[in-house]
Coordinates of C-alpha atoms and ligand atoms in Angstrom, one line a residue:
M1 CA 10.0 112.6 142.1
H2 CA 8.2 109.5 143.2
A3 CA 10.3 107.2 145.2
R4 CA 9.4 104.1 143.2
S5 CA 10.7 105.6 140.0
L6 CA 13.9 106.4 141.9
Y7 CA 14.1 102.8 142.9
R8 CA 13.5 101.7 139.3
Q9 CA 16.3 104.0 138.2
F10 CA 18.9 103.1 140.7
G11 CA 18.1 99.6 141.7
P12 CA 18.0 98.0 145.1
T13 CA 21.6 98.7 146.3
V14 CA 20.6 101.9 148.1
G15 CA 17.5 101.7 150.2
L16 CA 16.5 105.0 148.7
W17 CA 12.9 104.9 149.6
M18 CA 13.9 104.2 153.2
M19 CA 15.7 107.5 153.3
L20 CA 12.5 109.2 152.2
A21 CA 10.2 107.1 154.4
G22 CA 12.4 107.7 157.4
S23 CA 11.8 111.4 157.3
S24 CA 8.7 112.6 159.0
I25 CA 7.8 115.3 156.6
A26 CA 4.1 115.1 155.8
G27 CA 3.5 113.7 152.4
M28 CA 6.9 112.0 152.2
A29 CA 6.2 109.6 155.0
H30 CA 4.5 107.2 152.6
A31 CA 6.8 107.2 149.6
A32 CA 6.1 103.8 148.2
P33 CA 8.5 100.9 148.5
P34 CA 8.5 98.3 145.7
M35 CA 5.9 95.6 146.1
P36 CA 7.2 92.1 146.9
F37 CA 6.1 90.9 143.4
E38 CA 8.2 93.6 141.7
D39 CA 11.2 92.7 143.9
R40 CA 14.8 92.6 142.8
Y41 CA 15.5 90.0 145.5
Q42 CA 15.2 86.3 145.3
H43 CA 12.3 84.6 147.1
V44 CA 13.9 81.8 149.1
G45 CA 10.7 79.9 149.7
V46 CA 8.5 79.1 152.7
A47 CA 10.5 76.0 153.5
T48 CA 13.4 78.3 154.3
C49 CA 11.4 80.0 157.0
A50 CA 9.8 76.9 158.5
G51 CA 12.5 75.5 160.7
S52 CA 11.3 74.7 164.2
N53 CA 13.8 77.2 165.7
C54 CA 12.8 79.8 163.1
H55 CA 9.1 80.3 162.4
G56 CA 7.9 76.7 162.4
S57 CA 7.5 76.1 166.1
Q58 CA 4.2 74.5 167.2
R59 CA 3.9 76.8 170.1
P60 CA 4.7 80.5 170.5
F61 CA 8.1 81.2 172.1
D62 CA 8.0 83.0 175.4
D63 CA 11.4 84.6 175.3
S64 CA 11.3 86.0 171.7
P65 CA 10.0 89.3 170.4
V66 CA 8.0 87.4 167.7
L67 CA 5.8 84.3 168.1
Q68 CA 8.0 81.9 166.0
N69 CA 5.0 79.7 165.2
E70 CA 4.0 81.8 162.2
Y71 CA 4.6 79.0 159.7
F72 CA 2.5 76.6 161.8
L73 CA -0.4 79.2 161.9
W74 CA -0.1 80.0 158.2
Q75 CA -0.1 76.4 157.2
R76 CA -2.9 75.3 159.5
D77 CA -5.3 78.3 159.6
D78 CA -4.4 80.9 157.0
A79 CA -6.3 80.8 153.7
H80 CA -3.2 82.0 151.9
S81 CA -1.5 78.7 152.3
N82 CA -4.5 77.2 150.4
A83 CA -4.5 79.8 147.5
Y84 CA -2.7 77.7 144.9
K85 CA -4.7 74.5 145.8
L86 CA -7.9 76.4 144.9
L87 CA -6.7 76.3 141.3
L88 CA -6.8 72.5 141.4
T89 CA -10.3 72.3 142.9
A90 CA -13.4 71.6 140.8
D91 CA -14.3 75.3 141.0
G92 CA -10.9 76.3 139.9
K93 CA -11.0 73.9 137.0
R94 CA -14.5 75.0 136.0
I95 CA -13.5 78.7 136.0
A96 CA -10.5 77.9 133.8
A97 CA -12.5 75.7 131.4
N98 CA -15.0 78.5 131.0
L99 CA -12.2 80.8 129.9
G100 CA -10.6 78.3 127.6
I101 CA -7.6 77.9 129.9
E102 CA -6.3 74.4 129.9
D103 CA -4.6 74.4 133.3
A104 CA -5.3 77.1 135.9
A105 CA -2.3 76.0 137.9
A106 CA -0.1 76.9 135.0
A107 CA -1.9 80.1 133.9
P108 CA -0.2 83.4 134.8
E109 CA -3.6 85.1 134.9
C110 CA -4.5 82.9 137.9
L111 CA -1.1 82.4 139.4
T112 CA -0.5 86.1 139.8
C113 CA -2.9 86.2 142.8
H114 CA -2.9 82.6 143.9
T115 CA 0.8 82.3 144.5
D116 CA 3.9 84.3 145.3
Y117 CA 4.3 85.0 141.6
V118 CA 7.8 86.4 140.8
P119 CA 9.8 86.0 137.7
A120 CA 11.7 82.7 137.3
N121 CA 15.1 84.2 137.9
L122 CA 13.9 85.3 141.4
R123 CA 12.7 81.9 142.5
G124 CA 15.3 80.5 144.9
R125 CA 16.3 76.9 145.3
R126 CA 13.5 76.1 147.8
Y127 CA 10.8 78.3 146.3
S128 CA 7.7 76.4 145.4
M129 CA 4.6 77.8 143.7
A130 CA 2.5 75.1 145.3
E131 CA 2.9 77.0 148.6
G132 CA 0.4 79.5 147.4
V133 CA 0.6 83.0 148.9
G134 CA 3.7 82.3 151.0
C135 CA 5.6 84.5 153.5
E136 CA 7.6 86.4 150.9
A137 CA 4.5 87.3 148.8
C138 CA 3.7 89.7 151.7
H139 CA 7.1 90.2 153.5
G140 CA 9.2 90.6 150.4
G141 CA 12.1 88.4 149.0
A142 CA 14.4 87.4 151.8
Q143 CA 17.6 86.9 149.8
E144 CA 19.4 89.8 151.5
W145 CA 17.7 90.0 154.9
L146 CA 17.4 86.3 155.7
G147 CA 20.7 86.0 157.5
P148 CA 20.9 89.4 159.0
H149 CA 17.4 89.5 160.3
V150 CA 18.3 87.0 163.0
S151 CA 21.8 88.3 163.7
G152 CA 21.3 91.8 165.0
N153 CA 19.7 93.8 162.2
T154 CA 17.3 96.5 163.3
H155 CA 13.9 96.7 161.7
A156 CA 15.1 99.7 159.6
Q157 CA 18.0 97.6 158.3
N158 CA 15.7 94.8 157.4
L159 CA 13.6 97.2 155.4
A160 CA 16.6 98.6 153.6
Q161 CA 17.4 95.0 152.6
G162 CA 14.0 94.4 151.1
L163 CA 11.6 93.4 153.9
Y164 CA 8.3 95.0 153.0
P165 CA 6.9 97.4 155.7
L166 CA 3.6 95.6 156.4
E167 CA 3.2 97.4 159.7
D168 CA 2.6 100.6 157.8
P169 CA -1.1 100.6 157.0
V170 CA -0.6 102.5 153.7
A171 CA 2.0 100.1 152.4
R172 CA 0.0 97.1 153.7
A173 CA -3.2 98.3 152.0
R174 CA -1.4 98.8 148.7
L175 CA -0.1 95.3 148.7
C176 CA -3.3 93.5 149.8
L177 CA -5.4 95.4 147.3
H178 CA -3.3 94.1 144.3
C179 CA -4.8 90.7 145.0
H180 CA -8.0 91.6 146.8
M181 CA -9.2 94.2 144.3
G182 CA -7.1 93.6 141.2
T183 CA -4.8 96.2 139.5
K184 CA -3.0 96.6 136.2
D185 CA -0.2 94.4 137.7
K186 CA -2.7 91.7 138.8
P187 CA -5.7 92.2 136.6
I188 CA -9.1 90.6 137.1
D189 CA -12.0 91.4 134.8
H190 CA -15.7 90.7 134.3
R191 CA -14.8 87.9 131.9
I192 CA -13.2 86.0 134.8
M193 CA -16.1 86.8 137.1
G194 CA -18.5 85.7 134.3
A195 CA -16.5 82.4 134.3
G196 CA -17.5 81.9 137.9
H197 CA -14.8 83.7 140.0
P198 CA -16.3 85.2 143.2
P199 CA -16.4 89.0 143.3
L200 CA -13.6 90.5 145.4
E201 CA -14.1 92.7 148.4
F202 CA -11.7 94.1 151.0
E203 CA -11.5 96.1 154.2
L204 CA -8.0 96.5 155.6
D205 CA -8.7 96.4 159.3
T206 CA -11.2 93.5 159.1
F207 CA -9.0 91.5 156.7
T208 CA -5.9 92.1 158.9
N209 CA -7.8 90.7 161.8
I210 CA -9.5 87.8 160.2
Q211 CA -6.3 86.6 158.7
P212 CA -5.3 84.5 161.7
A213 CA -2.9 86.8 163.4
H214 CA 0.7 85.5 163.4
F215 CA 2.0 88.6 165.2
R216 CA 1.4 90.1 168.6
V217 CA 1.0 93.9 169.0
D218 CA 2.6 94.6 172.4
A219 CA 4.8 97.4 173.7
D220 CA 7.9 95.8 172.2
Y221 CA 6.2 95.6 168.8
K222 CA 5.1 99.2 168.9
Q223 CA 8.6 100.2 169.8
R224 CA 10.2 98.2 167.0
K225 CA 7.6 99.3 164.5
P226 CA 6.6 102.9 165.0
A227 CA 4.5 102.9 161.8
Y228 CA 1.9 100.7 163.7
A229 CA -1.5 102.4 163.8
P230 CA -4.6 101.3 165.8
G231 CA -7.7 99.9 164.1
A232 CA -9.9 102.9 163.3
K233 CA -7.0 104.6 161.6
V234 CA -6.2 101.4 159.7
W235 CA -9.9 101.4 158.6
A236 CA -9.8 105.1 157.4
I237 CA -6.5 104.6 155.6
G238 CA -7.7 101.4 154.0
Q239 CA -10.7 103.2 152.6
L240 CA -8.5 106.0 151.0
V241 CA -6.1 103.5 149.5
A242 CA -8.9 101.4 148.2
A243 CA -10.5 104.5 146.6
E244 CA -7.1 105.3 145.1
T245 CA -6.7 101.8 143.7
F246 CA -10.2 101.8 142.3
L247 CA -9.7 105.2 140.7
D248 CA -6.3 104.1 139.2
G249 CA -8.3 101.3 137.6
L250 CA -10.7 103.8 136.0
L251 CA -7.7 105.9 134.9
G252 CA -5.8 103.0 133.4
E253 CA -6.0 100.8 130.3
R254 CA -8.3 98.2 131.9
F255 CA -11.2 100.7 131.8
S256 CA -11.0 101.1 128.1
D257 CA -13.4 102.4 125.5
R258 CA -14.2 99.3 123.6
G259 CA -17.4 98.1 122.0
M260 CA -20.7 98.6 123.6
F261 CA -19.6 98.1 127.2
P262 CA -16.6 99.4 129.2
E263 CA -15.0 96.9 131.5
L264 CA -17.8 95.9 133.8
V265 CA -15.7 94.9 136.8
F266 CA -15.7 98.6 137.8
F267 CA -19.4 98.6 138.2
D268 CA -21.6 97.6 141.1
C269 CA -22.4 93.9 140.3
N270 CA -25.9 94.3 141.7
A271 CA -26.7 97.1 139.3
C272 CA -27.2 94.3 136.7
H273 CA -27.3 91.0 138.6
H274 CA -30.2 90.7 140.9
A275 CA -33.5 88.9 141.2
M276 CA -36.2 90.9 139.4
R277 CA -38.8 90.3 142.1
A278 CA -37.5 91.1 145.5
P279 CA -37.8 94.7 146.5
R280 CA -34.2 95.8 147.1
W281 CA -32.6 98.4 149.3
S282 CA -33.0 101.7 147.6
A283 CA -31.3 100.6 144.4
G284 CA -30.7 103.4 142.1
T285 CA -31.4 106.1 144.6
G286 CA -29.0 108.4 146.3
G287 CA -26.4 110.2 144.2
P288 CA -27.2 111.6 140.8
L289 CA -28.1 108.4 139.0
G290 CA -31.7 107.5 138.4
P291 CA -33.3 104.0 138.6
G292 CA -32.1 101.7 135.9
E293 CA -28.8 103.4 135.4
P294 CA -25.8 101.1 136.2
R295 CA -23.6 102.7 138.7
L296 CA -19.9 102.4 139.2
A297 CA -18.9 100.5 142.3
D298 CA -18.7 103.4 144.7
A299 CA -18.5 101.7 148.1
Y300 CA -14.9 102.8 148.8
L301 CA -15.5 106.2 147.4
V302 CA -18.6 106.7 149.6
M303 CA -16.6 105.5 152.7
T304 CA -13.8 107.8 151.8
G305 CA -16.2 110.7 151.7
I306 CA -17.3 109.9 155.2
V307 CA -13.7 109.7 156.4
L308 CA -13.1 113.1 154.9
E309 CA -16.3 114.7 156.3
T310 CA -15.2 113.6 159.8
L311 CA -11.4 114.1 159.7
L312 CA -10.7 116.6 156.9
P313 CA -13.9 118.6 156.5
P314 CA -12.5 121.3 154.2
V315 CA -11.7 118.6 151.6
A316 CA -15.0 116.6 152.0
A317 CA -17.3 119.0 150.0
R318 CA -14.9 118.9 147.0
W319 CA -14.7 115.1 147.2
N320 CA -18.5 114.6 147.4
A321 CA -19.1 117.0 144.5
A322 CA -16.5 115.2 142.4
L323 CA -18.1 111.9 143.3
G324 CA -21.4 113.1 142.0
E325 CA -19.6 114.3 138.9
L326 CA -18.1 110.8 138.4
H327 CA -21.5 109.2 138.4
R328 CA -22.9 111.7 135.9
A329 CA -19.8 111.3 133.7
S330 CA -20.1 107.5 133.7
M331 CA -23.4 108.0 131.8
Q332 CA -21.6 110.2 129.2
S333 CA -18.3 108.8 128.1
V334 CA -15.1 107.0 129.1
A335 CA -13.1 110.2 128.6
K336 CA -15.5 112.2 130.9
T337 CA -15.3 109.4 133.5
R338 CA -11.6 109.5 133.5
E339 CA -11.6 113.3 133.9
A340 CA -13.8 113.0 137.0
A341 CA -11.8 110.0 138.3
K342 CA -8.6 112.1 138.0
T343 CA -10.1 114.9 140.2
L344 CA -11.0 112.4 142.9
R345 CA -7.6 110.7 142.6
D346 CA -5.8 114.0 143.1
I347 CA -7.9 114.8 146.2
A348 CA -7.2 111.3 147.7
T349 CA -3.4 111.7 147.0
Q350 CA -3.4 115.0 148.9
A351 CA -5.6 113.7 151.7
L352 CA -3.9 110.4 152.4
P353 CA -0.7 111.6 154.1
Q354 CA -2.8 114.0 156.3
I355 CA -5.1 111.2 157.4
A356 CA -2.1 109.0 158.1
Q357 CA -0.8 111.6 160.6
L358 CA -3.9 112.0 162.7
S359 CA -4.9 110.1 165.8
L360 CA -8.6 109.6 166.2
S361 CA -10.4 110.8 169.3
K362 CA -13.3 109.0 170.9
A363 CA -15.7 111.7 169.6
Q364 CA -14.4 111.3 166.0
A365 CA -14.8 107.6 166.1
L366 CA -18.4 108.0 167.3
D367 CA -19.0 110.6 164.6
L368 CA -17.7 108.1 162.0
I369 CA -20.1 105.5 163.3
D370 CA -22.9 107.9 163.1
R371 CA -22.1 109.0 159.5
V372 CA -21.6 105.5 158.3
A373 CA -25.0 104.5 159.8
A374 CA -26.7 107.6 158.4
A375 CA -25.3 106.8 154.9
G376 CA -26.9 103.4 155.1
L377 CA -30.2 104.8 156.4
Q378 CA -30.4 107.5 153.8
G379 CA -29.8 105.0 151.0
K380 CA -26.7 106.7 149.8
A381 CA -25.3 103.3 149.5
G382 CA -27.5 101.4 147.2
D383 CA -25.8 98.0 147.0
Y384 CA -24.7 94.9 148.9
T385 CA -21.0 95.7 148.6
T386 CA -21.6 99.0 150.4
A387 CA -23.8 97.4 153.0
K388 CA -20.9 95.0 153.7
Q389 CA -18.5 97.9 154.0
I390 CA -20.9 99.6 156.5
Y391 CA -20.7 96.5 158.7
Y392 CA -16.9 96.3 158.4
A393 CA -16.7 100.0 159.3
S394 CA -19.0 99.8 162.3
D395 CA -17.2 96.7 163.7
A396 CA -13.7 98.2 163.1
L397 CA -14.7 101.5 164.8
F398 CA -16.4 99.8 167.7
Y399 CA -13.4 97.6 168.3
Y400 CA -11.2 100.7 168.3
L401 CA -13.4 102.4 170.9
R402 CA -13.1 99.3 173.1
Q403 CA -9.3 99.0 172.7
E404 CA -8.2 102.6 172.8
H405 CA -11.0 104.5 174.6
G406 CA -12.3 102.1 177.3
V407 CA -15.8 101.7 175.8
P408 CA -17.4 98.6 177.4
A409 CA -17.4 95.4 175.3
T410 CA -21.2 95.1 175.6
A411 CA -22.0 98.7 174.4
L412 CA -22.6 98.2 170.7
Q413 CA -22.2 94.5 170.3
A414 CA -25.9 93.7 169.9
P415 CA -26.6 96.0 166.9
I416 CA -23.3 95.0 165.4
D417 CA -24.3 91.3 165.6
E418 CA -27.5 92.3 163.9
L419 CA -25.7 94.1 161.1
F420 CA -23.5 91.0 160.6
A421 CA -26.6 88.8 160.4
A422 CA -28.1 91.1 157.8
V423 CA -25.1 91.1 155.4
D424 CA -23.7 87.7 156.2
A425 CA -24.5 86.1 152.8
S426 CA -25.3 88.0 149.6
Q427 CA -28.1 85.5 148.8
S428 CA -30.0 86.3 151.9
Y429 CA -29.0 89.9 152.3
N430 CA -31.7 91.7 154.2
P431 CA -31.9 95.5 153.7
D432 CA -34.7 95.9 156.2
A433 CA -32.9 94.1 158.9
L434 CA -29.8 96.2 158.1
R435 CA -31.7 99.4 158.5
A436 CA -33.2 98.3 161.8
A437 CA -29.7 97.4 163.1
L438 CA -28.4 100.8 161.9
R439 CA -31.0 102.7 163.9
K440 CA -30.0 100.8 167.0
L441 CA -26.4 101.4 166.3
R442 CA -26.9 105.2 166.0
A443 CA -28.9 105.3 169.2
G444 CA -26.2 103.3 171.0
A445 CA -23.4 105.5 169.7
Q446 CA -25.3 108.6 170.7
S447 CA -25.5 107.3 174.3
L448 CA -21.7 106.8 174.5
R449 CA -21.0 110.5 173.9
Ligands
LIG501 C1 -6.8 89.8 141.3 C2 -6.4 88.6 141.9 C3 -7.0 87.3 141.5 C4 -7.0 86.7 140.2 C5 -6.3 87.3 138.9 C6 -7.6 85.5 140.3 N1 -8.0 85.3 141.6 FE1 -9.1 83.6 142.3 N2 -9.3 84.6 144.1 C7 -8.7 85.7 144.4 C8 -9.1 86.0 145.8 C9 -8.7 87.3 146.6 C10 -10.0 85.0 146.2 C11 -10.7 84.9 147.6 C12 -11.9 85.6 147.5 C13 -12.6 85.7 148.9 O1 -12.7 84.7 149.6 O2 -12.9 86.8 149.3 C14 -10.1 84.1 145.1 C15 -10.8 82.9 145.1 C16 -10.8 82.0 144.1 C17 -11.5 80.7 144.2 C18 -12.3 80.2 145.3 C19 -13.8 80.3 144.9 C20 -14.7 80.2 146.1 O3 -15.9 80.4 145.8 O4 -14.3 80.0 147.2 C21 -11.1 80.0 143.0 C22 -11.6 78.6 142.6 C23 -10.3 80.9 142.2 N3 -10.1 82.1 142.9 C24 -9.8 80.5 141.0 C25 -9.2 81.4 140.2 C26 -8.8 81.2 138.8 C27 -9.0 79.8 138.1 C28 -8.2 82.3 138.3 C29 -7.7 82.5 136.9 C30 -8.6 82.4 135.8 C31 -8.2 83.3 139.4 N4 -8.8 82.7 140.5 C32 -7.7 84.6 139.2 C33 -7.9 86.6 143.7 C34 -7.7 86.4 142.3
LIG502 C1 -1.1 87.7 153.4 C2 0.1 88.4 153.9 C3 1.1 87.6 154.8 C4 1.6 86.4 154.7 C5 1.4 85.4 153.6 C6 2.5 86.2 155.8 N1 2.5 87.3 156.6 FE1 3.7 87.6 158.2 N2 2.7 89.4 158.6 C7 1.7 89.9 157.8 C8 1.2 91.1 158.4 C9 0.1 92.0 157.9 C10 2.0 91.3 159.6 C11 1.8 92.4 160.7 C12 2.5 93.7 160.2 C13 4.0 93.5 160.5 O1 4.4 93.6 161.7 O2 4.8 93.4 159.6 C14 2.9 90.2 159.7 C15 3.9 90.0 160.7 C16 4.8 89.0 160.7 C17 5.9 88.9 161.7 C18 6.3 90.0 162.6 C19 5.9 89.9 164.0 C20 6.5 91.0 164.8 O3 6.2 91.0 166.0 O4 7.2 91.9 164.3 C21 6.6 87.8 161.4 C22 7.8 87.2 162.1 C23 5.9 87.1 160.3 N3 4.8 87.9 159.9 C24 6.3 85.9 159.7 C25 5.6 85.3 158.6 C26 6.0 84.0 158.1 C27 7.1 83.2 158.6 C28 5.1 83.8 157.1 C29 5.0 82.5 156.3 C30 4.9 81.2 156.9 C31 4.3 84.9 157.0 N4 4.6 85.8 157.9 C32 3.3 85.0 156.0 C33 1.3 89.4 156.6 C34 1.6 88.2 156.1
LIG503 C1 -0.5 87.4 146.1 C2 -1.9 87.7 146.4 C3 -2.4 88.0 147.7 C4 -1.9 89.0 148.6 C5 -0.7 89.9 148.4 C6 -2.8 89.0 149.7 N1 -3.8 88.1 149.6 FE1 -5.3 87.6 150.9 N2 -5.9 86.1 149.7 C7 -5.4 85.8 148.4 C8 -6.1 84.7 147.9 C9 -5.9 84.1 146.5 C10 -7.1 84.3 148.9 C11 -8.1 83.1 148.8 C12 -7.4 82.0 149.5 C13 -8.4 80.9 149.9 O1 -9.6 81.2 150.0 O2 -8.0 79.7 150.1 C14 -6.9 85.2 150.0 C15 -7.6 85.2 151.2 C16 -7.5 86.1 152.2 C17 -8.4 86.1 153.4 C18 -9.4 85.1 153.7 C19 -10.7 85.6 153.2 C20 -11.9 84.8 153.5 O3 -13.0 85.1 152.9 O4 -11.8 84.0 154.4 C21 -8.0 87.1 154.2 C22 -8.6 87.6 155.5 C23 -6.9 87.8 153.5 N3 -6.7 87.2 152.3 C24 -6.3 89.0 153.9 C25 -5.2 89.6 153.3 C26 -4.5 90.7 153.8 C27 -4.8 91.4 155.1 C28 -3.5 90.9 152.9 C29 -2.4 92.0 152.9 C30 -1.6 92.0 154.1 C31 -3.6 90.0 151.8 N4 -4.6 89.1 152.1 C32 -2.7 89.9 150.8 C33 -4.4 86.5 147.8 C34 -3.6 87.5 148.4
LIG504 C1 -23.6 96.6 133.3 C2 -24.2 95.3 133.7 C3 -23.3 94.3 134.4 C4 -22.5 94.6 135.5 C5 -22.3 95.9 136.3 C6 -22.0 93.3 135.9 N1 -22.4 92.3 135.0 FE1 -22.0 90.3 135.1 N2 -22.9 90.0 133.4 C7 -23.5 91.0 132.6 C8 -23.9 90.5 131.3 C9 -24.6 91.3 130.2 C10 -23.6 89.1 131.4 C11 -23.7 88.1 130.2 C12 -25.1 87.6 130.2 C13 -25.4 86.5 131.2 O1 -24.6 85.5 131.2 O2 -26.4 86.7 131.9 C14 -23.0 88.9 132.7 C15 -22.5 87.6 133.1 C16 -22.0 87.4 134.4 C17 -21.9 86.1 135.0 C18 -22.2 84.8 134.3 C19 -23.6 84.5 134.3 C20 -24.2 84.3 135.6 O3 -25.2 85.1 135.9 O4 -23.8 83.4 136.3 C21 -21.4 86.3 136.2 C22 -21.0 85.2 137.3 C23 -21.2 87.7 136.4 N3 -21.7 88.3 135.3 C24 -20.7 88.3 137.6 C25 -20.6 89.7 137.8 C26 -19.9 90.3 138.9 C27 -19.2 89.6 140.0 C28 -20.0 91.6 138.7 C29 -19.4 92.8 139.5 C30 -18.0 92.8 139.7 C31 -20.8 91.9 137.5 N4 -21.1 90.6 136.9 C32 -21.1 93.1 137.0 C33 -23.8 92.3 133.0 C34 -23.2 92.9 134.1

């Protein structure tokens, strides 16, 4: 039985999922803990964490396992502390007005991603929605662990009391994606995009690193948090979990059979929205769809295929065949699309725990770079979103090679900078520059073997 349904049945008194997660049996290691927003614990509010002897110091402590300036960093540098305020800006108001919403800052359909949105009975005395995406939106309600986490609790004990296991890349990806892709619990649709909301994108390793880090991965950290994984693995896991989350969307109510169009948020935005004049990067080629046929947004699915080709070859052929089938089915019916999505979802579910157990060799990381670059050069990836994922992947893998395998910092930096320049802004996205950079990247990766 799935651990989350166990949790729902028995409540929070026993850290049941912990007992499962604690075992190292493959496939059980990632039994899902409840998300912070589906907590049973009160969220005590950022103010409770912000004391200068707690997490609100201006400078990192020297003699503490954690930095203790987390609040300071979050408040000053982290976009999450600004998430609620976005709803009060001119852009926020315009999006709301276009949707006929009177006040975005009071609308659950916006608050769900722009604040630590928990039911009223779980908002503690110092909880404030104005804090945006606060500590407990990611770390879980602190009602039970607040006291004990500074008076001798082990990490495992904190987890059993409701701390969310963010160090585990599978659990982390599942949480971030609720807000950074949208799910049935935190829905976003083409209607909201049409009203002016920016399209969402995500890559776990990059987004973990560009969120100003308020944690330090050292020997002590790795010992306290054995689920920690290095970057390339975080990237691979992030792709599989994103693929799962996307497929769950296709399998759920949001992708419904209604009127002339299914929910368009599941499609590649650039299939429909692009300037008619500029020649674009192999739009409509690669895969079974022809020119002019709107394609599902397959960036995470293509990347997952590459992960599987490199790390679980026996599974990859099935995945890629099923992906082709998904594209064909999307031109037939919602029912056929769901059938194909189910096949992919099942493969991902089986593959994820296996990927999560691997450690990546230098040769595998170089293979991944080569395949990612080749996918771009062969035009498998016909859209801006995938181009962006190609950049994220190359950067994550290169960083991993430097950190874990002693590859010199200068080795691939130049082509990666060129990739970044090519994908930096969707308006000026330059497919030719991207291809030129990918050729250099491949040659560079080849020379590191
Ligand atoms: C599924 C989660 C989700 C929902 C629902 C959602 N947002 Fe957002 N919103 C985001 C994320 C994530 C970003 C940041 C995107 C980025 O920078 O990559 C964002 C960015 C924004 C921005 C900044 C725009 C810009 O160009 O910088 C505004 C304004 C905004 N949202 C308003 C709203 C309003 C109004 C609603 C309700 C109608 C809403 N959001 C619903 C997740 C969501
Ligand atoms: C958007 C999600 C997010 C928010 C918001 C957030 N954190 Fe974190 N935090 C993380 C992630 C990811 C990690 C790294 C994984 C881990 O060790 O748990 C982390 C790690 C930590 C750690 C552990 C460091 C260690 O060495 O074990 C502390 C302490 C912490 N955060 C405190 C805070 C505080 C205090 C706030 C609010 C001011 C906050 N966080 C807000 C995501 C978040
Ligand atoms: C409750 C919803 C929520 C959760 C959970 C969440 N985020 Fe966010 N995140 C947002 C919103 C909303 C924004 C936009 C804030 C802004 O631009 O001011 C954002 C912005 C960001 C940004 C800045 C993006 C940019 O374009 O500068 C990063 C990086 C980020 N999130 C990473 C993460 C990571 C990593 C996780 C998981 C550990 C995570 N987020 C979890 C809602 C969320
Ligand atoms: C299958 C075609 C199709 C796809 C895919 C699609 N849209 Fe649209 N979009 C439309 C149509 C049709 C309209 C309404 C007509 C109009 O306003 O131009 C529209 C309107 C819009 C608008 C308002 C008009 C404008 O151009 O400013 C925005 C913004 C928008 N879409 C964003 C997106 C985003 C972001 C995505 C990807 C998540 C997306 N669309 C995917 C067809 C599509």
